Coordinates of C-alpha atoms (C1' of nucleotides) in Angstrom, one line a residue:
Chain A
M87 CA 77.8 -56.7 -7.1
K88 CA 76.6 -60.3 -6.7
E89 CA 73.9 -59.2 -4.4
L90 CA 72.5 -56.7 -6.8
K91 CA 69.5 -57.9 -8.7
S92 CA 69.3 -55.7 -11.8
S93 CA 71.7 -54.7 -14.5
V94 CA 70.8 -51.0 -14.0
H95 CA 72.0 -51.3 -10.4
K96 CA 75.1 -53.1 -11.5
T97 CA 75.8 -50.5 -14.2
F98 CA 75.8 -47.7 -11.7
A99 CA 77.6 -49.7 -9.0
I100 CA 80.4 -49.8 -11.6
L101 CA 80.3 -46.1 -12.3
E102 CA 80.3 -45.3 -8.6
H103 CA 83.9 -46.4 -8.3
F104 CA 85.1 -43.6 -10.6
T105 CA 85.7 -40.7 -8.3
N106 CA 87.8 -37.6 -8.3
K107 CA 90.2 -39.4 -6.0
K108 CA 90.4 -42.5 -8.2
P109 CA 89.3 -41.5 -11.7
E110 CA 90.8 -44.4 -13.6
W111 CA 90.5 -48.2 -13.3
G112 CA 91.8 -51.2 -15.1
V113 CA 89.3 -54.1 -15.7
T114 CA 91.1 -56.6 -13.5
E115 CA 91.7 -54.0 -10.8
L116 CA 88.0 -52.9 -10.7
A117 CA 86.8 -56.5 -10.8
E118 CA 88.9 -57.3 -7.7
E119 CA 87.6 -54.2 -5.9
I120 CA 84.0 -55.1 -6.6
G121 CA 84.4 -58.9 -6.1
S122 CA 83.1 -59.7 -9.5
N123 CA 84.3 -61.8 -12.4
K124 CA 86.6 -59.7 -14.6
S125 CA 84.9 -60.7 -17.8
T126 CA 81.6 -59.5 -16.4
V127 CA 83.2 -56.2 -15.5
Y128 CA 84.9 -56.0 -18.8
R129 CA 81.6 -56.4 -20.6
F130 CA 80.0 -53.5 -18.6
L131 CA 82.9 -51.2 -19.2
S132 CA 83.1 -52.2 -22.9
D133 CA 79.4 -51.3 -23.3
L134 CA 79.8 -48.1 -21.4
D135 CA 82.8 -47.2 -23.5
K136 CA 80.8 -47.8 -26.7
L137 CA 78.2 -45.3 -25.3
G138 CA 80.8 -42.7 -24.4
I139 CA 79.7 -43.0 -20.7
A140 CA 83.1 -44.4 -20.0
Y141 CA 86.3 -43.8 -21.8
K142 CA 89.1 -46.4 -22.4
H143 CA 92.4 -44.7 -22.7
P144 CA 94.1 -46.2 -25.8
V145 CA 97.6 -46.4 -24.3
T146 CA 97.0 -47.4 -20.7
E147 CA 93.8 -49.3 -21.4
K148 CA 92.4 -48.0 -18.2
Y149 CA 88.9 -46.7 -18.1
S150 CA 87.6 -43.4 -16.8
L151 CA 84.3 -41.6 -17.0
G152 CA 83.4 -40.3 -20.5
L153 CA 82.1 -37.1 -22.1
K154 CA 78.7 -38.5 -22.6
L155 CA 78.2 -38.7 -18.8
F156 CA 79.3 -35.1 -18.5
E157 CA 76.7 -34.2 -21.1
L158 CA 74.0 -36.1 -19.4
G159 CA 74.9 -34.4 -16.1
C160 CA 74.3 -31.1 -17.8
R161 CA 70.8 -32.1 -18.7
V162 CA 69.8 -32.4 -15.1
Q163 CA 67.3 -29.6 -14.5
L164 CA 69.1 -28.4 -11.3
K165 CA 72.0 -27.6 -13.6
S166 CA 70.2 -25.5 -16.2
A167 CA 67.6 -24.0 -13.9
F168 CA 69.8 -23.2 -11.0
V169 CA 73.6 -23.9 -11.1
D170 CA 74.2 -22.2 -14.5
K171 CA 72.4 -19.1 -13.2
T172 CA 74.0 -19.0 -9.7
H173 CA 77.5 -20.0 -10.5
P174 CA 78.7 -16.5 -11.7
E175 CA 77.4 -15.0 -8.4
L176 CA 79.1 -17.7 -6.4
I177 CA 82.4 -16.8 -8.1
E178 CA 81.9 -13.1 -7.2
V179 CA 81.1 -14.0 -3.6
A180 CA 84.2 -16.2 -3.3
K181 CA 86.3 -13.3 -4.7
M182 CA 84.9 -10.8 -2.2
I183 CA 85.0 -13.1 0.8
S184 CA 88.3 -14.9 0.1
E185 CA 86.9 -18.1 1.5
T186 CA 85.5 -21.3 0.1
V187 CA 81.8 -20.9 -0.6
H188 CA 79.0 -23.4 -1.2
I189 CA 75.4 -23.5 -2.3
A190 CA 73.3 -26.3 -1.1
I191 CA 69.7 -27.6 -1.1
L192 CA 67.9 -29.8 1.3
K193 CA 67.4 -33.3 -0.1
N194 CA 66.3 -36.4 1.8
C195 CA 66.6 -34.4 5.0
Q196 CA 70.3 -33.8 4.3
V197 CA 72.4 -31.0 2.8
F198 CA 73.2 -31.7 -0.9
H199 CA 76.1 -29.6 -2.1
V200 CA 75.0 -28.1 -5.4
D201 CA 78.0 -25.9 -6.1
K202 CA 81.3 -24.9 -4.6
V203 CA 83.9 -22.3 -5.4
E204 CA 87.2 -22.4 -3.7
S205 CA 89.3 -19.3 -3.1
P206 CA 93.0 -19.4 -3.5
Q207 CA 93.3 -18.1 0.1
G208 CA 90.5 -20.4 1.3
L209 CA 90.7 -23.6 3.2
K210 CA 90.5 -26.9 1.3
L211 CA 87.4 -28.7 2.4
S212 CA 86.5 -32.3 1.8
T213 CA 83.1 -31.5 0.4
H214 CA 82.5 -31.9 -3.3
V215 CA 79.6 -31.0 -5.6
G216 CA 77.1 -33.8 -5.1
S217 CA 78.1 -34.7 -1.7
F218 CA 75.7 -35.0 1.2
A219 CA 76.2 -33.6 4.7
P220 CA 74.1 -33.7 7.8
A221 CA 71.7 -30.8 8.1
Y222 CA 71.9 -30.5 11.9
S223 CA 75.6 -29.9 12.1
T224 CA 76.3 -27.5 9.1
S225 CA 75.3 -23.9 8.7
L226 CA 74.0 -24.7 5.2
G227 CA 71.7 -27.2 6.7
K228 CA 70.6 -25.4 9.8
V229 CA 69.6 -22.4 7.8
L230 CA 67.5 -24.6 5.5
L231 CA 65.9 -26.3 8.5
A232 CA 65.2 -23.0 10.3
F233 CA 63.3 -21.6 7.3
L234 CA 61.2 -24.6 6.7
P235 CA 57.4 -24.2 7.2
P236 CA 56.6 -25.5 10.7
K237 CA 54.9 -28.7 9.7
E238 CA 57.7 -29.6 7.3
Q239 CA 60.3 -28.7 9.8
E240 CA 58.7 -31.0 12.4
K241 CA 58.6 -33.9 9.9
T242 CA 62.2 -33.3 8.9
L243 CA 63.4 -33.0 12.4
D244 CA 61.6 -36.3 13.2
V245 CA 63.6 -38.0 10.5
I246 CA 66.9 -36.5 11.7
L247 CA 66.4 -36.9 15.4
K248 CA 64.5 -40.2 15.6
D249 CA 64.9 -42.2 12.4
T250 CA 68.6 -41.4 12.0
K251 CA 70.3 -40.6 15.3
P252 CA 72.5 -37.5 15.1
V253 CA 76.2 -38.3 15.4
A254 CA 78.4 -35.9 17.4
F255 CA 81.3 -35.1 15.1
T256 CA 83.0 -32.9 17.6
K257 CA 82.3 -31.9 21.2
H258 CA 80.4 -28.9 19.8
T259 CA 77.9 -30.8 17.6
I260 CA 74.3 -30.2 18.6
T261 CA 72.7 -33.6 18.9
S262 CA 69.8 -32.8 21.3
G263 CA 66.5 -32.0 19.8
K264 CA 65.7 -29.3 22.4
T265 CA 69.0 -27.4 21.8
L266 CA 68.6 -27.7 18.0
K267 CA 65.1 -26.4 17.9
K268 CA 66.2 -23.4 20.1
E269 CA 69.1 -22.8 17.7
L270 CA 66.8 -22.9 14.7
K271 CA 64.5 -20.3 16.2
E272 CA 67.5 -18.0 16.8
I273 CA 68.7 -18.6 13.2
K274 CA 65.3 -17.7 11.9
S275 CA 65.3 -14.5 13.8
K276 CA 68.9 -13.5 13.1
G277 CA 68.7 -14.5 9.4
Y278 CA 72.0 -16.5 9.4
A279 CA 73.5 -19.7 10.9
L280 CA 76.9 -20.5 12.2
D281 CA 78.5 -23.9 12.4
K282 CA 81.0 -23.3 15.2
E283 CA 83.2 -26.3 14.9
E284 CA 80.1 -28.5 15.0
S285 CA 81.0 -30.6 11.9
E286 CA 84.8 -30.3 12.1
L287 CA 87.2 -29.0 14.8
G288 CA 88.8 -25.7 13.7
L289 CA 86.2 -25.1 11.0
V290 CA 83.6 -22.4 11.1
C291 CA 80.9 -21.8 8.5
V292 CA 78.4 -19.0 8.2
G293 CA 75.3 -19.7 6.1
I294 CA 72.3 -17.7 4.9
P295 CA 69.1 -18.5 3.0
I296 CA 68.6 -18.0 -0.7
F297 CA 65.1 -16.9 -1.6
N298 CA 63.4 -17.3 -4.9
Q299 CA 61.2 -14.6 -6.4
N300 CA 58.2 -16.1 -4.5
N301 CA 60.2 -15.4 -1.3
E302 CA 60.5 -19.1 -0.6
V303 CA 63.8 -20.4 0.8
V304 CA 65.1 -22.8 -1.9
A305 CA 68.8 -23.1 -1.1
S306 CA 71.5 -21.8 1.2
L307 CA 74.8 -20.0 0.7
S308 CA 77.8 -20.4 3.0
A309 CA 81.3 -19.4 3.5
S310 CA 83.7 -21.7 5.4
G311 CA 87.1 -21.1 6.9
P312 CA 89.3 -21.6 10.0
A313 CA 87.9 -20.5 13.3
T314 CA 90.7 -17.9 13.6
R315 CA 89.2 -16.0 10.6
F316 CA 85.6 -16.1 11.8
E317 CA 85.6 -13.9 14.8
E318 CA 82.4 -12.1 15.7
E319 CA 83.3 -8.9 13.9
N320 CA 84.2 -10.7 10.7
V321 CA 80.9 -12.6 10.7
A322 CA 78.7 -9.6 10.3
N323 CA 80.9 -8.5 7.3
Y324 CA 80.7 -12.0 5.8
V325 CA 76.9 -12.1 6.2
A326 CA 76.7 -8.8 4.4
I327 CA 78.7 -10.1 1.4
L328 CA 76.8 -13.4 1.3
K329 CA 73.6 -11.3 1.3
T330 CA 74.6 -9.4 -1.8
G331 CA 75.2 -12.8 -3.5
A332 CA 71.9 -14.2 -2.3
D333 CA 70.1 -11.1 -3.5
A334 CA 71.7 -11.3 -6.9
I335 CA 70.9 -15.0 -7.1
Q336 CA 67.2 -14.3 -6.2
E337 CA 67.0 -12.0 -9.2
K338 CA 68.2 -14.7 -11.5
I339 CA 66.4 -17.9 -10.4
G340 CA 62.8 -16.8 -10.8
F341 CA 60.5 -19.2 -9.2
F342 CA 62.9 -22.1 -9.1
K343 CA 62.1 -24.6 -6.4
P344 CA 64.1 -27.9 -6.1
Chain B
M15 CA 64.9 -50.4 -28.0
K16 CA 64.1 -53.9 -29.1
E17 CA 67.1 -54.0 -31.3
L18 CA 69.5 -53.2 -28.5
K19 CA 71.3 -56.1 -27.1
S20 CA 72.3 -55.2 -23.6
S21 CA 70.7 -53.7 -20.6
V22 CA 73.4 -51.1 -20.4
H23 CA 72.5 -49.8 -23.9
K24 CA 68.8 -49.9 -23.0
T25 CA 69.4 -47.9 -19.8
F26 CA 71.1 -45.1 -21.6
A27 CA 68.7 -45.2 -24.5
I28 CA 66.1 -44.4 -21.9
L29 CA 68.1 -41.6 -20.3
E30 CA 68.8 -40.1 -23.8
H31 CA 65.2 -39.0 -24.1
F32 CA 65.5 -36.6 -21.2
T33 CA 66.7 -33.4 -22.8
N34 CA 66.6 -29.7 -21.9
K35 CA 63.8 -29.4 -24.4
K36 CA 61.8 -32.3 -22.9
P37 CA 63.0 -32.9 -19.3
E38 CA 60.1 -34.8 -18.1
W39 CA 58.4 -38.0 -19.2
G40 CA 55.5 -40.2 -18.0
V41 CA 56.0 -43.9 -18.2
T42 CA 53.4 -44.6 -20.9
E43 CA 54.4 -41.5 -22.9
L44 CA 58.1 -42.6 -22.9
A45 CA 57.2 -46.2 -23.7
E46 CA 55.2 -45.1 -26.8
E47 CA 58.0 -42.8 -27.9
I48 CA 60.6 -45.7 -27.6
G49 CA 58.2 -48.3 -29.0
S50 CA 58.6 -50.5 -26.0
N51 CA 56.3 -52.1 -23.6
K52 CA 55.3 -49.8 -20.7
S53 CA 56.0 -52.2 -18.0
T54 CA 59.6 -52.6 -19.3
V55 CA 60.1 -48.9 -19.3
Y56 CA 58.5 -48.6 -15.9
R57 CA 61.0 -51.1 -14.5
F58 CA 64.0 -49.1 -15.9
L59 CA 62.7 -45.8 -14.6
S60 CA 61.9 -47.3 -11.2
D61 CA 65.4 -48.7 -10.8
L62 CA 66.9 -45.4 -12.0
D63 CA 64.7 -43.6 -9.5
K64 CA 65.9 -45.8 -6.7
L65 CA 69.4 -44.9 -7.6
G66 CA 68.8 -41.1 -7.8
I67 CA 69.7 -41.2 -11.5
A68 CA 66.2 -40.3 -12.3
Y69 CA 63.6 -38.5 -10.2
K70 CA 59.9 -39.3 -10.0
H71 CA 58.0 -36.2 -9.2
P72 CA 55.6 -37.2 -6.3
V73 CA 52.6 -35.2 -7.6
T74 CA 52.8 -35.5 -11.4
E75 CA 54.4 -39.0 -11.3
K76 CA 56.5 -37.9 -14.3
Y77 CA 60.2 -38.7 -14.3
S78 CA 63.1 -36.4 -14.9
L79 CA 66.9 -36.8 -14.5
G80 CA 68.0 -36.9 -10.9
L81 CA 70.7 -35.4 -8.8
K82 CA 72.9 -38.4 -8.8
L83 CA 73.4 -38.0 -12.5
F84 CA 74.4 -34.4 -11.9
E85 CA 77.0 -35.6 -9.4
L86 CA 78.3 -38.3 -11.7
G87 CA 78.7 -35.7 -14.4
C88 CA 80.8 -33.6 -12.1
R89 CA 83.2 -36.6 -11.6
V90 CA 84.2 -36.6 -15.3
Q91 CA 87.8 -35.5 -15.5
L92 CA 87.1 -32.9 -18.1
K93 CA 84.9 -31.1 -15.6
S94 CA 87.4 -30.9 -12.7
A95 CA 90.5 -30.6 -14.8
F96 CA 89.2 -28.1 -17.3
V97 CA 85.7 -26.7 -17.1
D98 CA 85.9 -25.7 -13.4
K99 CA 89.1 -23.8 -14.1
T100 CA 88.0 -22.2 -17.4
H101 CA 84.5 -21.3 -16.6
P102 CA 85.2 -18.1 -14.7
E103 CA 87.3 -16.8 -17.6
L104 CA 84.6 -17.7 -20.0
I105 CA 82.2 -15.6 -18.0
E106 CA 84.6 -12.7 -18.1
V107 CA 85.0 -13.0 -21.8
A108 CA 81.2 -13.1 -22.4
K109 CA 80.9 -9.9 -20.3
M110 CA 83.6 -8.1 -22.2
I111 CA 82.4 -9.2 -25.6
S112 CA 78.7 -9.1 -25.1
E113 CA 78.2 -12.2 -27.3
T114 CA 77.7 -15.9 -26.7
V115 CA 81.0 -17.6 -26.1
H116 CA 82.0 -21.3 -26.3
I117 CA 84.9 -23.5 -25.5
A118 CA 85.3 -26.7 -27.5
I119 CA 87.6 -29.6 -28.0
L120 CA 88.2 -31.9 -30.9
K121 CA 86.6 -35.3 -30.3
N122 CA 86.0 -38.0 -32.9
C123 CA 87.0 -35.5 -35.6
Q124 CA 84.2 -33.2 -34.5
V125 CA 83.7 -30.2 -32.3
F126 CA 82.5 -31.1 -28.8
H127 CA 81.1 -28.1 -27.0
V128 CA 82.6 -28.2 -23.5
D129 CA 81.2 -25.0 -22.1
K130 CA 79.0 -22.1 -23.1
V131 CA 78.2 -18.7 -21.6
E132 CA 75.4 -16.7 -23.2
S133 CA 75.3 -13.0 -22.9
P134 CA 72.1 -11.1 -22.3
Q135 CA 72.7 -9.1 -25.5
G136 CA 73.9 -12.2 -27.4
L137 CA 72.2 -14.4 -29.9
K138 CA 70.5 -17.5 -28.7
L139 CA 72.2 -20.5 -30.4
S140 CA 71.1 -24.0 -30.7
T141 CA 74.3 -25.4 -29.3
H142 CA 74.4 -26.9 -25.9
V143 CA 77.2 -28.2 -23.7
G144 CA 77.9 -31.7 -24.9
S145 CA 76.7 -31.2 -28.4
F146 CA 78.8 -32.0 -31.4
A147 CA 79.3 -29.9 -34.5
P148 CA 81.2 -30.4 -37.7
A149 CA 84.8 -29.2 -37.5
Y150 CA 85.0 -28.0 -41.1
S151 CA 82.2 -25.5 -40.9
T152 CA 82.7 -23.9 -37.5
S153 CA 85.4 -21.5 -36.3
L154 CA 85.9 -23.6 -33.2
G155 CA 86.6 -26.6 -35.4
K156 CA 88.7 -24.9 -38.0
V157 CA 91.0 -23.5 -35.5
L158 CA 91.5 -26.9 -33.9
L159 CA 92.1 -28.5 -37.3
A160 CA 94.5 -25.7 -38.3
F161 CA 96.7 -26.2 -35.3
L162 CA 96.9 -30.0 -35.4
P163 CA 100.3 -31.5 -36.1
P164 CA 100.5 -32.2 -39.9
K165 CA 100.2 -36.0 -39.7
E166 CA 97.3 -35.8 -37.4
Q167 CA 95.7 -33.1 -39.5
E168 CA 96.0 -35.3 -42.5
K169 CA 94.3 -38.2 -40.8
T170 CA 91.5 -36.1 -39.4
L171 CA 90.9 -34.4 -42.7
D172 CA 90.7 -37.9 -44.3
V173 CA 88.0 -38.9 -41.9
I174 CA 86.1 -35.6 -42.5
L175 CA 86.5 -35.4 -46.3
K176 CA 86.3 -39.0 -47.3
D177 CA 84.7 -41.2 -44.6
T178 CA 82.0 -38.7 -43.8
K179 CA 81.2 -36.4 -46.7
P180 CA 81.0 -32.8 -45.7
V181 CA 77.5 -31.3 -45.9
A182 CA 76.9 -27.8 -47.2
F183 CA 74.8 -26.2 -44.5
T184 CA 74.7 -22.9 -46.5
K185 CA 76.0 -21.6 -49.8
H186 CA 79.1 -20.5 -47.9
T187 CA 80.1 -23.8 -46.4
I188 CA 83.5 -25.0 -47.4
T189 CA 83.1 -28.6 -48.6
S190 CA 86.1 -28.9 -50.9
G191 CA 89.3 -30.4 -49.5
K192 CA 91.5 -28.0 -51.4
T193 CA 89.7 -24.9 -50.2
L194 CA 89.6 -26.1 -46.7
K195 CA 93.3 -26.9 -46.6
K196 CA 94.1 -23.4 -47.9
E197 CA 91.8 -21.9 -45.3
L198 CA 93.5 -23.9 -42.5
K199 CA 96.9 -22.6 -43.6
E200 CA 95.6 -19.1 -43.4
I201 CA 94.0 -19.6 -40.0
K202 CA 97.3 -21.0 -38.7
S203 CA 99.2 -18.0 -39.9
K204 CA 96.6 -15.4 -38.7
G205 CA 96.0 -17.2 -35.4
Y206 CA 92.2 -17.1 -35.6
A207 CA 89.3 -18.5 -37.6
L208 CA 86.1 -17.1 -38.9
D209 CA 82.9 -19.0 -39.7
K210 CA 81.3 -16.6 -42.1
E211 CA 77.8 -18.0 -42.3
E212 CA 79.2 -21.4 -43.1
S213 CA 77.2 -23.3 -40.5
E214 CA 74.2 -21.0 -40.4
L215 CA 73.0 -18.1 -42.5
G216 CA 73.3 -14.8 -40.7
L217 CA 75.7 -16.3 -38.1
V218 CA 79.3 -15.4 -37.8
C219 CA 81.8 -16.9 -35.3
V220 CA 85.3 -16.0 -34.6
G221 CA 87.5 -18.6 -32.9
I222 CA 91.0 -18.8 -31.5
P223 CA 93.1 -21.6 -30.1
I224 CA 93.6 -22.3 -26.4
F225 CA 97.1 -23.4 -25.5
N226 CA 98.1 -25.4 -22.4
Q227 CA 101.4 -24.7 -20.6
N228 CA 103.2 -27.0 -22.9
N229 CA 102.1 -24.7 -25.7
E230 CA 99.9 -27.4 -27.2
V231 CA 96.6 -26.5 -28.6
V232 CA 94.0 -28.3 -26.4
A233 CA 90.8 -26.4 -27.1
S234 CA 89.3 -23.4 -28.8
L235 CA 87.4 -20.4 -27.7
S236 CA 84.9 -18.6 -29.8
A237 CA 82.4 -15.7 -29.9
S238 CA 79.3 -16.0 -32.0
G239 CA 76.9 -13.4 -33.2
P240 CA 74.9 -12.0 -36.1
A241 CA 76.8 -11.1 -39.2
T242 CA 75.9 -7.4 -38.7
R243 CA 77.9 -7.3 -35.5
F244 CA 80.9 -9.1 -36.9
E245 CA 82.3 -6.5 -39.4
E246 CA 86.0 -6.5 -40.1
E247 CA 86.9 -3.8 -37.6
N248 CA 85.0 -5.6 -34.8
V249 CA 86.7 -8.9 -35.5
A250 CA 90.2 -7.6 -34.5
N251 CA 88.7 -6.3 -31.3
Y252 CA 86.9 -9.5 -30.6
V253 CA 90.1 -11.5 -31.2
A254 CA 92.0 -9.3 -28.8
I255 CA 89.4 -10.0 -26.1
L256 CA 89.3 -13.7 -26.8
K257 CA 93.0 -13.7 -26.5
T258 CA 93.0 -12.3 -23.0
G259 CA 90.6 -15.1 -22.1
A260 CA 92.7 -17.7 -23.7
D261 CA 95.9 -16.4 -22.0
A262 CA 94.2 -16.5 -18.6
I263 CA 92.9 -20.0 -19.3
Q264 CA 96.4 -21.1 -20.3
E265 CA 97.7 -20.0 -16.9
K266 CA 95.0 -22.1 -15.1
I267 CA 95.0 -25.4 -17.0
G268 CA 98.6 -26.5 -16.6
F269 CA 99.4 -29.4 -18.9
F270 CA 95.8 -30.4 -19.4
K271 CA 95.3 -32.3 -22.6
P272 CA 92.0 -33.9 -23.5
Chain C
dA133 C1' 28.5 -45.2 -11.3
dA134 C1' 31.1 -45.9 -15.5
dC135 C1' 34.9 -44.8 -18.2
dA136 C1' 39.5 -43.4 -19.5
dG137 C1' 44.0 -42.8 -18.6
dT138 C1' 48.2 -43.3 -15.9
dG139 C1' 51.4 -45.8 -13.1
dT140 C1' 52.4 -50.5 -10.8
dT141 C1' 52.4 -55.5 -10.1
dT142 C1' 52.4 -60.4 -11.5
dT143 C1' 54.2 -64.4 -13.9
dA144 C1' 55.5 -67.9 -17.6
dA145 C1' 58.5 -67.6 -21.5
dT146 C1' 62.7 -66.1 -23.3
dA147 C1' 66.6 -63.3 -24.0
dC148 C1' 70.8 -62.1 -22.3
dA149 C1' 74.0 -62.1 -18.4
dT150 C1' 77.5 -64.8 -16.1
dG151 C1' 81.9 -66.9 -15.2
dA152 C1' 85.4 -70.3 -16.1
dA153 C1' 88.6 -71.1 -19.4
dA154 C1' 91.1 -69.9 -23.3
dC155 C1' 93.2 -66.5 -26.0
dA156 C1' 96.0 -62.3 -27.4
dG157 C1' 99.4 -59.0 -26.6
dC158 C1' 102.9 -56.6 -24.2
dA159 C1' 106.7 -55.9 -20.9
dA160 C1' 110.0 -57.7 -17.8
dA161 C1' 113.1 -61.3 -16.2
dA162 C1' 116.0 -65.1 -17.0
Chain D
dT189 C1' 115.9 -65.3 -27.4
dT190 C1' 112.6 -67.7 -24.5
dT191 C1' 109.8 -67.8 -20.5
dT192 C1' 106.9 -65.8 -17.3
dG193 C1' 103.6 -62.7 -15.6
dC194 C1' 100.1 -59.6 -16.1
dT195 C1' 96.4 -57.3 -18.4
dG196 C1' 92.6 -56.9 -21.4
dT197 C1' 89.4 -59.7 -24.6
dT198 C1' 86.7 -63.6 -26.4
dT199 C1' 84.1 -67.9 -26.2
dC200 C1' 80.1 -70.6 -24.9
dA201 C1' 77.1 -73.7 -21.8
dT202 C1' 74.5 -72.6 -18.0
dG203 C1' 71.9 -69.6 -14.9
dT204 C1' 69.0 -65.9 -14.1
dA205 C1' 67.3 -61.5 -15.0
dT206 C1' 64.3 -59.4 -18.4
dT207 C1' 60.2 -59.2 -21.0
dA208 C1' 55.5 -58.3 -22.2
dA209 C1' 50.7 -59.4 -21.7
dA210 C1' 47.3 -59.1 -18.5
dA211 C1' 45.6 -57.7 -14.3
dC212 C1' 45.5 -54.4 -10.8
dA213 C1' 45.3 -49.7 -8.3
dC214 C1' 44.4 -45.1 -8.4
dT215 C1' 42.8 -40.6 -10.0
dG216 C1' 40.0 -37.5 -12.6
dT217 C1' 36.2 -36.7 -15.7
dT218 C1' 31.6 -37.4 -17.5

DNA sequence: AACAGTGTTTTAATACATGAAACAGCAAAA
DNA sequence: TTTTGCTGTTTCATGTATTAAAACACTGTT
């Protein structure tokens, strides 16, 4: 935190430590983690607590994220204009498909997970709402790339292939520009994408585009599961279910464009 | 903003202006609204944009709340421990009841709206997720008050009745301690509460408690609509539907306690 | 071309952030 | 019971980030 120059940056560097994995921090504990003076950290947390952005548990005296932050999160336009409308459909799809399902948008040339519904029978994935993933190695991302207008696709692929070198997560990951472009053409013509163990061994995802009412692709919808459950014959069935979800979503989102 | 003493407070005073009603602000516009110098406001917004907490639209150059804030909002424990689990049930209840439904908790002796699902046929209400409402004049609040342990109820009522004088929103609003206590006893015995035009003329709400698996009341669930649709015979039906929702929620939330 | 309006940058003055040290409180160990 | 250890909280002189006025850059309109 010493290298940060503004209080705004420091404030959010503090908040960044509160995750679903570690939702609570004591002052001294957090100060050590950050490498900052504990009275400085205390002052930030104390101010944040006064604002309801953080919450100090009366008994344990540990801090967690507060209700005001939840409320502010709900004010983000993506939430009201998109997630609130699409979430019920996502729940339906998860029920029908019995796998974990996601909706994502393309943001900074990456996949941004906008929503996720797990199925009791579905695989537990490491993704969470708000997490980013590489576009080139996920079905969510490849679909979004495939349906980009040509100029925009070129620019985005430039960023992905040149500015940020693609990492091979598994032996199946597509890292060559030539192969990826060929794959995107195929996805565009078939209307869906597969991630066949490209991002994680044993994991297969099938993703399709979500159109708005202007027939622009604005997001993608996917189902993820173990390779054993994603055989060729199942995929066509999954795509059909995803499509009913995407069609229902299209009806609801109007001209939304992220 | 001049009176605020810390940058943390100033940061969130800025963010507070971004609402669902006015989601976008220009620098100069916001500076005028706040009564601050525009270069000061610009620096805050610029820092927030760099962090993804705000988002500067490239074309309009107006700022709105950013995806990072949405992600941080999802990290609040109330979201993962409660809202994500209860929301599907809330959707079901809204479908069955064809009215707008809410879930709320008691926070700072007030009702905090945790979630809301509107029905196409339902009334549009001014509440939003994250908004507070008085506990004494809403069915959501009265139920929560009624099921508080006696000592805690006494303390909470002290705050409501003495520290913060109850306002009469309509001619029906209960503002007398004696009447309210009598009402709470009745609610406790009947198991549901009615707001009969107490918070808003023409509006009736019926609310019931949500129990966790320790049989503690942790939240309340309500349906709201026009007085014409909330006749005596309908109420019993609504309560029955709400109860199926509350029972399903109880199964899902474990020992959650806000 | 001039003007108006917005967002962005610069820089001397000033407000407030920082961190070391002290303090307060609680629980565990001696 | 006293001592020790640990955490969160407060104090205050010093350091530095913030502030706001002014200038600048850019776009659109007259």
